[in-house]
Coordinates of C-alpha atoms in Angstrom, one line a residue:
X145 CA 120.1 138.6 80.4
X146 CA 122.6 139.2 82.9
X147 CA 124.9 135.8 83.4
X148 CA 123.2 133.6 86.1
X149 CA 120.0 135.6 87.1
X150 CA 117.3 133.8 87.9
X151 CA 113.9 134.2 89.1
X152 CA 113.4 132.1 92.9
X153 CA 109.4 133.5 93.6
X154 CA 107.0 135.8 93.8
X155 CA 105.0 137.2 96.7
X156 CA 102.2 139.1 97.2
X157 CA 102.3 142.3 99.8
X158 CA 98.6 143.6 101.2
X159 CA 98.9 147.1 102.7
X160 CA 96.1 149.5 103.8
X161 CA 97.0 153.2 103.9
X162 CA 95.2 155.8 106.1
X163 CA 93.1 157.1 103.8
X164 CA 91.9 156.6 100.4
X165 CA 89.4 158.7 98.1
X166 CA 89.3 160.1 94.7
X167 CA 89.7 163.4 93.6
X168 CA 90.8 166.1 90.8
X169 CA 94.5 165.8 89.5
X170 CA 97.1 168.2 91.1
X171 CA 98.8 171.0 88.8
X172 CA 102.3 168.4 88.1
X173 CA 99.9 165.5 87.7
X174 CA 98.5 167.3 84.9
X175 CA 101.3 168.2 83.3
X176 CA 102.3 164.9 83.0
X177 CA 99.1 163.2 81.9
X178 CA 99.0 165.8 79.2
X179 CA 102.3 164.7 77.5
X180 CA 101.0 160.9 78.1
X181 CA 98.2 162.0 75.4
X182 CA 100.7 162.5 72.9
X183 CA 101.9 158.9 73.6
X184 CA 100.3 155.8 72.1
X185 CA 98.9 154.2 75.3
X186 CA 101.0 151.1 75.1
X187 CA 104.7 153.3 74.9
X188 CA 106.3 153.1 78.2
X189 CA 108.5 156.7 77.9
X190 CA 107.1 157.9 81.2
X191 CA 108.2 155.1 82.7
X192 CA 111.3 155.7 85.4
X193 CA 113.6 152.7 86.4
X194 CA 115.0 153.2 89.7
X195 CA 117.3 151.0 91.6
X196 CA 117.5 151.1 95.9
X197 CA 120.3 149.4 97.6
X198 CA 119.1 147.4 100.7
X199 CA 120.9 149.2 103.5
X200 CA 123.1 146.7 106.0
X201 CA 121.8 143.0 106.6
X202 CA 118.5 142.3 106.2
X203 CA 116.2 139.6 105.4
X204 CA 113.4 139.6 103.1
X205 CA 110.6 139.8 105.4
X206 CA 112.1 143.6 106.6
X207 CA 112.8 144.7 102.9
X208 CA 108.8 143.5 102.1
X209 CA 107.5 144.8 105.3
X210 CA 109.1 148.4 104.0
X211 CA 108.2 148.0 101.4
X212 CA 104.3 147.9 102.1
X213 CA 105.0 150.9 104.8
X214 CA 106.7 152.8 102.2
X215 CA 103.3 152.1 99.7
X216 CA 101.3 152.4 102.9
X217 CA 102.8 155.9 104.0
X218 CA 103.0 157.9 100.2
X219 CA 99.4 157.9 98.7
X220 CA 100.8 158.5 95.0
X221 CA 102.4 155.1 94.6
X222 CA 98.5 153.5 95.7
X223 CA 96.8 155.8 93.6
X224 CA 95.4 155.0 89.6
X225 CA 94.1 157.4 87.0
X226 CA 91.0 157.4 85.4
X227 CA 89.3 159.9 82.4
X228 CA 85.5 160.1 83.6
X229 CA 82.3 161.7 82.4
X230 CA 82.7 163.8 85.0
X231 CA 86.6 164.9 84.0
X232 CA 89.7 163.3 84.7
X233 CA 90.4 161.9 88.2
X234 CA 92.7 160.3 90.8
X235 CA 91.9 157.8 93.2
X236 CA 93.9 156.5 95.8
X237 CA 93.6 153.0 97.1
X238 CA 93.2 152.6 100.8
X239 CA 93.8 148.9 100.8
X240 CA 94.9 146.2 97.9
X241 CA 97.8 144.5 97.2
X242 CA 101.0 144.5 95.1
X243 CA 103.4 141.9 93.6
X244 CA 107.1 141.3 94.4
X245 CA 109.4 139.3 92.5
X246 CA 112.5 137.6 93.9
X247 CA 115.2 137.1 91.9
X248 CA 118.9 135.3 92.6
X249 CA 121.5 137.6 90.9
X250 CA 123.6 134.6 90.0
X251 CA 127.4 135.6 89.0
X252 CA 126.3 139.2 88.6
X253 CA 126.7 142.4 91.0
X254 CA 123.9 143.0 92.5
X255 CA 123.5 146.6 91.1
X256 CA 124.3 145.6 87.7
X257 CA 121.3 143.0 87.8
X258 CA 118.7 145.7 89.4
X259 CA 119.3 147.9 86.6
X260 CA 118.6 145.2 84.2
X261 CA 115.4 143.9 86.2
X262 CA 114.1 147.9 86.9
X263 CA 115.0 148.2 82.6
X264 CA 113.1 145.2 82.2
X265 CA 110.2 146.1 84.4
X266 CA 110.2 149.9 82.5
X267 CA 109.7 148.3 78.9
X268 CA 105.7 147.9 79.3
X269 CA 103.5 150.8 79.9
X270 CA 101.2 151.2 82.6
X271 CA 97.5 150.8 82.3
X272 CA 97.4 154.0 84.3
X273 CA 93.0 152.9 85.3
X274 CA 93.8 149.7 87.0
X275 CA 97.3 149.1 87.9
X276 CA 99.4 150.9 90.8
X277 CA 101.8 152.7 89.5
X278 CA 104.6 150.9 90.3
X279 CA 106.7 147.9 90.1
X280 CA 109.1 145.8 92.0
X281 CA 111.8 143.0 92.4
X282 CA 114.2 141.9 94.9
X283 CA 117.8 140.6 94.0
X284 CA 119.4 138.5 96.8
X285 CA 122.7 137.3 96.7
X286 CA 122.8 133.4 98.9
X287 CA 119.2 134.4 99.9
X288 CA 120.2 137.7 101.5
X289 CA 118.0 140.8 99.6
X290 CA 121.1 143.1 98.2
X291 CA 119.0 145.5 96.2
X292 CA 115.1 146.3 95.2
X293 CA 114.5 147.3 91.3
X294 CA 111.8 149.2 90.4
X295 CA 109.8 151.1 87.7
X296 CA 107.9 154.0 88.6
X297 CA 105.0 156.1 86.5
X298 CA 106.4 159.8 85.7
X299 CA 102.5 160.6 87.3
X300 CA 103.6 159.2 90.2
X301 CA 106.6 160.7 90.8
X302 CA 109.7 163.2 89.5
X303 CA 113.2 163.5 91.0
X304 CA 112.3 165.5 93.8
X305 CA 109.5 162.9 95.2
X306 CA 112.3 159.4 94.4
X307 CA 114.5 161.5 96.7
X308 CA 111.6 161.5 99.2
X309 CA 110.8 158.1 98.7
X310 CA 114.6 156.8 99.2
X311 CA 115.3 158.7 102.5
X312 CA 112.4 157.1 103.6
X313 CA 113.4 153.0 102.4
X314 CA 116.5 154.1 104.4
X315 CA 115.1 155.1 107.5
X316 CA 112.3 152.0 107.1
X317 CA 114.8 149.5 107.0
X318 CA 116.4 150.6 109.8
X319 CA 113.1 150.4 111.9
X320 CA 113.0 154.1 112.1
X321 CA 109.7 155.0 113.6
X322 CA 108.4 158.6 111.5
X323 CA 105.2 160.9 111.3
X324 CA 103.2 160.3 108.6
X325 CA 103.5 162.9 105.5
X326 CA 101.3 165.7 105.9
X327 CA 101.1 166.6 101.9
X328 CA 100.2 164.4 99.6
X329 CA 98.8 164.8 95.9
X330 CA 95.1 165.3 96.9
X331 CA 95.9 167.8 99.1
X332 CA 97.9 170.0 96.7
X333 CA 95.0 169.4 94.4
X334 CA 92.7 170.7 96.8
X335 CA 95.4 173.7 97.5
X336 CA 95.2 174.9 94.2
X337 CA 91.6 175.0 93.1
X338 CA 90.7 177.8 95.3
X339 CA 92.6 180.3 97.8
X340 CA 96.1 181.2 97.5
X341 CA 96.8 178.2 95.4
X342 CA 94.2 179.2 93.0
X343 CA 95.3 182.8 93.0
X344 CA 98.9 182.0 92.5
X345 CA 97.9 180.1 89.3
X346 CA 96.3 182.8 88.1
X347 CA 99.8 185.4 88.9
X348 CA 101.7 182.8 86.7
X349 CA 99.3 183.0 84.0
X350 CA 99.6 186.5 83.4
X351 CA 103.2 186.5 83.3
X352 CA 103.1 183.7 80.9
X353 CA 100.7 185.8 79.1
X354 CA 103.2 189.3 79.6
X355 CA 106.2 187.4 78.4
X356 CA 104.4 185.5 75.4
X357 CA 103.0 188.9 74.2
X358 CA 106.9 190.0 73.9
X359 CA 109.3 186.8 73.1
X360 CA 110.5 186.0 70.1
X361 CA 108.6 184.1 67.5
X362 CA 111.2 181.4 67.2
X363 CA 114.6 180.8 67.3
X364 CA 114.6 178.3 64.5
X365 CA 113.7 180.4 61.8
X366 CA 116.3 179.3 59.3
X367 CA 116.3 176.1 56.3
X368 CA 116.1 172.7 57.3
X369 CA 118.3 170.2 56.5
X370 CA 117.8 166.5 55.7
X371 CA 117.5 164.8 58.8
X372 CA 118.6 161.9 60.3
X373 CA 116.4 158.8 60.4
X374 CA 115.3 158.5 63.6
X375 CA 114.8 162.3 62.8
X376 CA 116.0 162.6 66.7
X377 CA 119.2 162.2 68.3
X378 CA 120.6 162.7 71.9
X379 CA 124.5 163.1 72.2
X380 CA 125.5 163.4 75.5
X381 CA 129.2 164.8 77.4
X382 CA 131.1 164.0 80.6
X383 CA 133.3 166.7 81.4
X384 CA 135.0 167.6 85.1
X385 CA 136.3 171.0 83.2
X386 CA 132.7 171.9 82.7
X387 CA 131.5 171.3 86.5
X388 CA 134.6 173.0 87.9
X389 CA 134.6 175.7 85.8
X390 CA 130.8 176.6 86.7
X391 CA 131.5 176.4 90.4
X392 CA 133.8 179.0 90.2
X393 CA 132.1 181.3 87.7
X394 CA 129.2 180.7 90.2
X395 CA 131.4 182.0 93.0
X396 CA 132.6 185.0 91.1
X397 CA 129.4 186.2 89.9
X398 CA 127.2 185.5 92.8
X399 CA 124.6 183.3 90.8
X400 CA 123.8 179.1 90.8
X401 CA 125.5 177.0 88.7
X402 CA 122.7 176.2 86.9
X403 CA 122.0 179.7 86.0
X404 CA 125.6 179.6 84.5
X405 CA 124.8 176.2 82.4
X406 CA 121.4 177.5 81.4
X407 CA 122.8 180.9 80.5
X408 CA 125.7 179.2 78.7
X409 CA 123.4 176.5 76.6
X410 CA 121.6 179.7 75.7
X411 CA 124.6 181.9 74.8
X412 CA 125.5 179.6 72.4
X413 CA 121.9 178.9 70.8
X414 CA 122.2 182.6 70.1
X415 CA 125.8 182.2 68.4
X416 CA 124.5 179.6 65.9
X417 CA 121.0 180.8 65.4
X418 CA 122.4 184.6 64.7
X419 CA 119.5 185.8 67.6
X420 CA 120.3 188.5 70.5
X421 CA 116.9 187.1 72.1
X422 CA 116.6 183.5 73.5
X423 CA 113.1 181.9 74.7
X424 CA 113.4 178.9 76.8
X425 CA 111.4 176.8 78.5
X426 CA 113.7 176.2 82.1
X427 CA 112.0 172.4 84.3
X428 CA 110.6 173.6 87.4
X429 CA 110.9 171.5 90.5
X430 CA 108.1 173.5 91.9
X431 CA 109.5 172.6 95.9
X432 CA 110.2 175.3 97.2
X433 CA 106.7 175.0 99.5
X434 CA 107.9 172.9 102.3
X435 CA 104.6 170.9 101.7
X436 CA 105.6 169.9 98.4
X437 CA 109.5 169.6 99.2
X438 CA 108.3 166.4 101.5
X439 CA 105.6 165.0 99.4
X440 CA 105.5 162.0 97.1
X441 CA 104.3 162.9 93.8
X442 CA 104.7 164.6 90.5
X443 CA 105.2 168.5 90.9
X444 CA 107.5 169.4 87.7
X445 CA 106.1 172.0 85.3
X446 CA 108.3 174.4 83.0
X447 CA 108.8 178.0 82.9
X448 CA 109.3 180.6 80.6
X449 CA 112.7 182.0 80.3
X450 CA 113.9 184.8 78.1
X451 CA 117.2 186.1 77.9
X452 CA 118.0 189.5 75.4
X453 CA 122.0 189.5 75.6
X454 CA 123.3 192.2 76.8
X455 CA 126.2 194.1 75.3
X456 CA 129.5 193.1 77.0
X457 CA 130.8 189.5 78.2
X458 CA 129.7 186.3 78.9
X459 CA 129.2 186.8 82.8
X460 CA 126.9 189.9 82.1
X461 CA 124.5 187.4 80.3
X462 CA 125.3 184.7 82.8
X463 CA 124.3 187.6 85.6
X464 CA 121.3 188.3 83.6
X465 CA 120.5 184.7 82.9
X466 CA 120.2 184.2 86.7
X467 CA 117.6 187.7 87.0
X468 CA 115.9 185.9 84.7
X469 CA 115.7 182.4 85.7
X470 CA 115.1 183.1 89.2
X471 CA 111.7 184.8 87.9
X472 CA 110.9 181.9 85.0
X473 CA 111.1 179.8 88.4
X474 CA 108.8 181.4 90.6
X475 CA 106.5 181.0 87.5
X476 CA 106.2 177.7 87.0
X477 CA 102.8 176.7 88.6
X478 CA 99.9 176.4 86.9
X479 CA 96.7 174.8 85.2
X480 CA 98.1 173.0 82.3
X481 CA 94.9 173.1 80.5
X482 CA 94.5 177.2 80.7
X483 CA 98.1 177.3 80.0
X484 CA 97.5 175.6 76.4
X485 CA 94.1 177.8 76.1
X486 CA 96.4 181.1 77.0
X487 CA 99.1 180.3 74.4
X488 CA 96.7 179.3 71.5
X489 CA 95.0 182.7 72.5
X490 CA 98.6 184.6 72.0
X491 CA 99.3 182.9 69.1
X492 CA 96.3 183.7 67.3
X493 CA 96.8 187.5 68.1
X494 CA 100.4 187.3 67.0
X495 CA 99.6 185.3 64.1
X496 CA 101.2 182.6 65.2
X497 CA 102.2 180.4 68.3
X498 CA 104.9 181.6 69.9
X499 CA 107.8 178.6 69.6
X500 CA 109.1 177.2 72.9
X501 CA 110.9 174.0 71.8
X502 CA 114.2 174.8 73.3
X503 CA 114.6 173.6 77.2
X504 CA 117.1 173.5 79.7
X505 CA 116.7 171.0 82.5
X506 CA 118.9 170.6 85.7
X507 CA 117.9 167.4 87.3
X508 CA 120.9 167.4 90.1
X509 CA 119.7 167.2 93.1
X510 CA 121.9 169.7 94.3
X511 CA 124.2 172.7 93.0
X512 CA 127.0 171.4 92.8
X513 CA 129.4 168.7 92.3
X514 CA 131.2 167.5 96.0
X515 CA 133.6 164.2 94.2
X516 CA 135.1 166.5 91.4
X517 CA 138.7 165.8 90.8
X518 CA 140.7 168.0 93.0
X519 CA 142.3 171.4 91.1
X520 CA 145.5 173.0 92.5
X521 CA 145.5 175.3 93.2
X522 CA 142.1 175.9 93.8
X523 CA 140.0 177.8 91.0
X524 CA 143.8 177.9 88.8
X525 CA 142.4 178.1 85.0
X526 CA 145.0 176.0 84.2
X527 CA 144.4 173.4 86.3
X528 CA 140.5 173.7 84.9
X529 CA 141.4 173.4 81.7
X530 CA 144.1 170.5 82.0
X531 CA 140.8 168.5 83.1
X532 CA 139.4 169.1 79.4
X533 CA 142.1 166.4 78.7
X534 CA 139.3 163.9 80.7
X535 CA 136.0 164.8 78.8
X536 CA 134.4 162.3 76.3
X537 CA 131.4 162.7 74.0
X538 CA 128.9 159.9 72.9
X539 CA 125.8 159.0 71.3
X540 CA 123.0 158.5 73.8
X541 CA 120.2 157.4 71.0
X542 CA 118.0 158.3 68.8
X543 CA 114.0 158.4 68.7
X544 CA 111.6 159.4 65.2
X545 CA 109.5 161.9 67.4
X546 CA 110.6 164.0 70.9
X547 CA 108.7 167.3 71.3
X548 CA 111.9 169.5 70.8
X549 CA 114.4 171.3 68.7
X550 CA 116.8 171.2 71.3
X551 CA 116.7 170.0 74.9
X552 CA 119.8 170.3 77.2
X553 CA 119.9 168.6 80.4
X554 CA 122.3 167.5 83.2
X555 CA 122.8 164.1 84.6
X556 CA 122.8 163.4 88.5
X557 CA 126.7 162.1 88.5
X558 CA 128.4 163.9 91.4
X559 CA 132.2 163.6 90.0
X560 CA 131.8 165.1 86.6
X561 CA 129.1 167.3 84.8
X562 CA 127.0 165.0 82.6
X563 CA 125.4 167.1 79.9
X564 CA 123.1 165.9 77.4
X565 CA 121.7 167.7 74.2
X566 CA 118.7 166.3 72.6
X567 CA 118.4 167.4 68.9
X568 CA 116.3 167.7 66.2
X569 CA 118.9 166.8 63.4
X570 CA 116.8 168.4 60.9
X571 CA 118.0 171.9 62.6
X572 CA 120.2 170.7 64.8
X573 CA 122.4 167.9 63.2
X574 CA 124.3 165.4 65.0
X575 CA 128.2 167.7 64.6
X576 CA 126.3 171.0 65.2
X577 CA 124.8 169.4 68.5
X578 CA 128.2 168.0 69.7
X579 CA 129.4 171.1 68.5
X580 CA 127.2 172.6 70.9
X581 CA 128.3 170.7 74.0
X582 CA 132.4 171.5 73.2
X583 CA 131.7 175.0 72.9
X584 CA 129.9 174.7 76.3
X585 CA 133.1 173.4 77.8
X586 CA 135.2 176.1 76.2
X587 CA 132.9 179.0 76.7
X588 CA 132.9 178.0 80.6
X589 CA 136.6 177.2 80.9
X590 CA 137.7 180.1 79.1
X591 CA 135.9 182.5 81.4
X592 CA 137.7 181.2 84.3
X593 CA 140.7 182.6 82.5
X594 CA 139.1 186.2 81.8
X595 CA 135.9 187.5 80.1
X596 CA 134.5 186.8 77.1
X597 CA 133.1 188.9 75.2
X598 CA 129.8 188.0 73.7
X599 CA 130.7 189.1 70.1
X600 CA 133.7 186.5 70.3
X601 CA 131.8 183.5 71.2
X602 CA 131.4 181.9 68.2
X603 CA 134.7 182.2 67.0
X604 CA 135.7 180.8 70.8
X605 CA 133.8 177.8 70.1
X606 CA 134.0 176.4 67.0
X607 CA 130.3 177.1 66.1
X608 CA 129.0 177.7 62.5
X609 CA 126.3 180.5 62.5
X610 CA 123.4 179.3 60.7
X611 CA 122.7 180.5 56.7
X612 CA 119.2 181.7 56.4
X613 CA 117.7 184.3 53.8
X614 CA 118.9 187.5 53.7
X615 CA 115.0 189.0 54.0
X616 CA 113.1 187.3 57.1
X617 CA 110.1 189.0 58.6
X618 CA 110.4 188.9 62.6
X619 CA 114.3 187.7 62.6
X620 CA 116.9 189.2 64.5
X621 CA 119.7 187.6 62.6
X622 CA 122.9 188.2 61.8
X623 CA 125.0 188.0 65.7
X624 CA 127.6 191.0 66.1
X625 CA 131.3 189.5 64.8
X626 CA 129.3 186.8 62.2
X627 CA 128.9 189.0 59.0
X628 CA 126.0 188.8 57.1
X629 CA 124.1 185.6 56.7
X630 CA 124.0 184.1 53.5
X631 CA 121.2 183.3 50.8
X632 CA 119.7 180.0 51.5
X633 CA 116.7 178.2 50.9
X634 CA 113.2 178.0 51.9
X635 CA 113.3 179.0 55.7
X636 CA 110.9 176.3 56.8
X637 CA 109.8 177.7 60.7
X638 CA 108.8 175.1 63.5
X639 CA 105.2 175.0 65.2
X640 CA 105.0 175.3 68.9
X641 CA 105.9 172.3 70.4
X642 CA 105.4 170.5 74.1
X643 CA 108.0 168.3 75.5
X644 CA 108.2 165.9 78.7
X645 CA 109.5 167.6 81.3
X646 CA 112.3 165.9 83.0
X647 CA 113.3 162.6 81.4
X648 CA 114.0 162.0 78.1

């Protein structure tokens, strides 16, 4: 425990909301309760720690009271989930109460002792029936509140709906009077079981079922190795290089700089796997509805994304990565359960499922990165690539059993591109998957310089094609440049696999 922290009291908050009821779960509620099912029901990985400074001066009657306005206002943080006889359902407290524990940060920063409480708060599951799905402390510093800790359910909330929630705490603390939200999680339920919501669900379905019909079988279709034990490891990489380089490759090729990450993490699957094709599933905010942009509550969901390389460079797949991502994103809502039902479907006509266990996730709440280290001149490849000097590489942790093969995913840091690979070592082991994150940086920082041609990439990078059999049915193997693949063992192929969507 943080030196000197120490628990002072706890208080009980009463709120009543506007309205209460129960009803059917919302699309992103879904797809979150599904991934809970492959949980144990006491393993707290959907759980989110969140920290919230206390804006200016105030005393702890203000924090509670906005606290209880902020429960009061968003229904999803009063609101419990229950599996019925008559299906699985949401129902949303009108009145109750909540705890609040106050602690006394001692000789620790403030921050530094929220984290530990929110950590501390995150390390039991929810009982997602009877308990809201949230929890709370208060650090004070000489009995003046300095920070709140909290612990949120995934179904409760995603990025998008914490950034929701924390420009309201700001606003509430001030006094601010605002209009209640007019979107909240019943309402989007409501929204997509009939009308355009309903009929929207049904466009995404058959372009999952267009896409599936076509992708590749797997990437993955090579011999596995001995893994690791835990089996699963996530390596992570803070590099400035990599976040200035992708602004100005966004700039030059008119496209996000998530398209040129995702395009990039895909690129380089392709130059170790030996395939010209890429299927990946891309995290889908799912805000781009105004109504959804300003509600609390859990909207993610994935879409499909395939890239075929084209012949040429680097930013002619980064150009098409962007064709295609923009489309994998106006794709990405949709029943969860009739998505499951669709792909079984496809996989049995196929012969089998179709593999989607590699993912890209951006969880930045915005495109860019505004407190990068400055670069003179502006855009200078030099300059770019003197900042590779700054970059480190580390061991996140490591888990038996995550629902991938690969999973890359930014961080929210605004001076410096956090990117984080999660790997199955028994494909993907630990070198290959730092391997993976270098050649990132030098794919990206090269192509300031000039193109790349795709044919070069792996040389570029330092990545080892994958040996597989000479003889595979389905494989596109064997990546222009790489020569022949050599005779290995028993290929070993992955099943289709689920992950969670935006935290790992």
């Amino acid at each position: 425990m943080t030196a000197g922290l120490a628990r002072l009291s706890a208080t009980s908050v009463e709120f009543t909301g506007a309205r209460g009821g129960e009803s059917p779960l919302s699309w992103g509620q879904l797809a979150i309760w599904r991934l809970t099912r492959w949980l144990d029901d006491d393993d707290p990985y959907f759980n989110m720690p969140w920290v919230l400074p206390v804006y200016g001066k105030r005393d702890l009657d203000t924090v509670l009271r906005a606290l209880r306005v902020l429960v009061e206002r968003h229904e999803t943080l009063r609101t419990t989930y229950e599996e019925t006889p008559g299906g699985l359902v949401q129902r949303v407290a009108r009145q109750g109460r909540f705890a609040v524990e106050v602690y006394d940060a001692g000789e620790a920063r403030p921050i530094a002792a929220a984290r530990e409480l929110s950590a501390r708060l995150a390390a039991t599951a929810f009982d997602y029936a009877t308990e809201l799905p949230f929890r709370c402390a208060v650090v004070t510093v000489d009995g003046r509140p300095r920070t709140m800790a909290l612990t949120l359910s995934h179904l409760a909330v995603d990025g998008g709906a914490l950034d929701v929630l924390a420009r309201d705490w700001r606003d509430l603390l001030a006094g601010g009077e605002m209009p209640a939200p007019a979107w909240q999680p019943m309402d989007q339920a409501a929204f997509e079981r009939e009308g355009a919501g309903a009929a929207r669900g049904e466009r995404t379905l058959r372009h999952w079922r267009a896409v599936l019909e076509r992708a590749p079988l797997t990437m993955f279709d090579f011999p596995r190795t001995a893994p690791e034990e835990p089996r699963f490891v996530k390596v992570g990489m803070e590099s400035a290089a990599v976040a200035a380089a992708a602004e100005v490759l966004a700039a030059r090729w008119s496209v996000s700089t998530a398209s040129v990450l995702t395009a990039a993490s895909a690129v380089l699957l392709g130059a170790l796997t030996g395939h010209r094709e890429l299927v990946m599933q891309l995290v889908v905010a799912n805000r781009h509805d105004p109504r959804v942009a300003a509600m609390a509550g859990s909207a993610v969901q994935d879409g499909i994304f395939v890239l075929a390389l084209p012949e040429g460079t680097f930013a002619d797949a980064a150009r098409a990565g962007h064709r295609q991502a923009l489309t994998a994103y106006r794709n990405a809502h949709y029943d969860p359960y009739r998505m499951m039902a669709l792909r079984e479907e496809v996989g049995r006509e196929r012969g089998r499922p179709v593999d989607l266990s590699a993912y890209f996730n951006d969880t930045r709440t915005v495109g860019h990165w505004p407190h990068l280290p400055a670069v003179e001149p502006p855009g200078d490849p030099a300059a770019i690539a003197a900042l590779t000097g700054r970059t480190r590489t580390f061991h996140v942790g490591s888990w038996p059993e995550v629902d991938a093969t690969a999973l890359f995913a930014t961080g929210t840091a605004t001076n410096t591109c956090e990117l984080y690979l999660m790997a199955d070592t028994s494909y993907l082991p630990r070198p290959t998957a730092y391997a993976l994150l270098r050649g990132l940086e030098t794919l990206l920082v090269a192509s300031v310089a000039g193109d790349v041609p795709l044919d070069e990439v792996a040389g570029l990078c330092g990545i080892v094609p994958v040996e597989r059999p000479a003889a595979q049915n389905g494989s596109s193997a064997g990546s222009p440049g790489t020569g022949p693949t050599k005779v290995a063992g028993d290929p070993g192929v992955p099943g289709p696999r689920e992950v969670a969507d935006d935290h790992v």
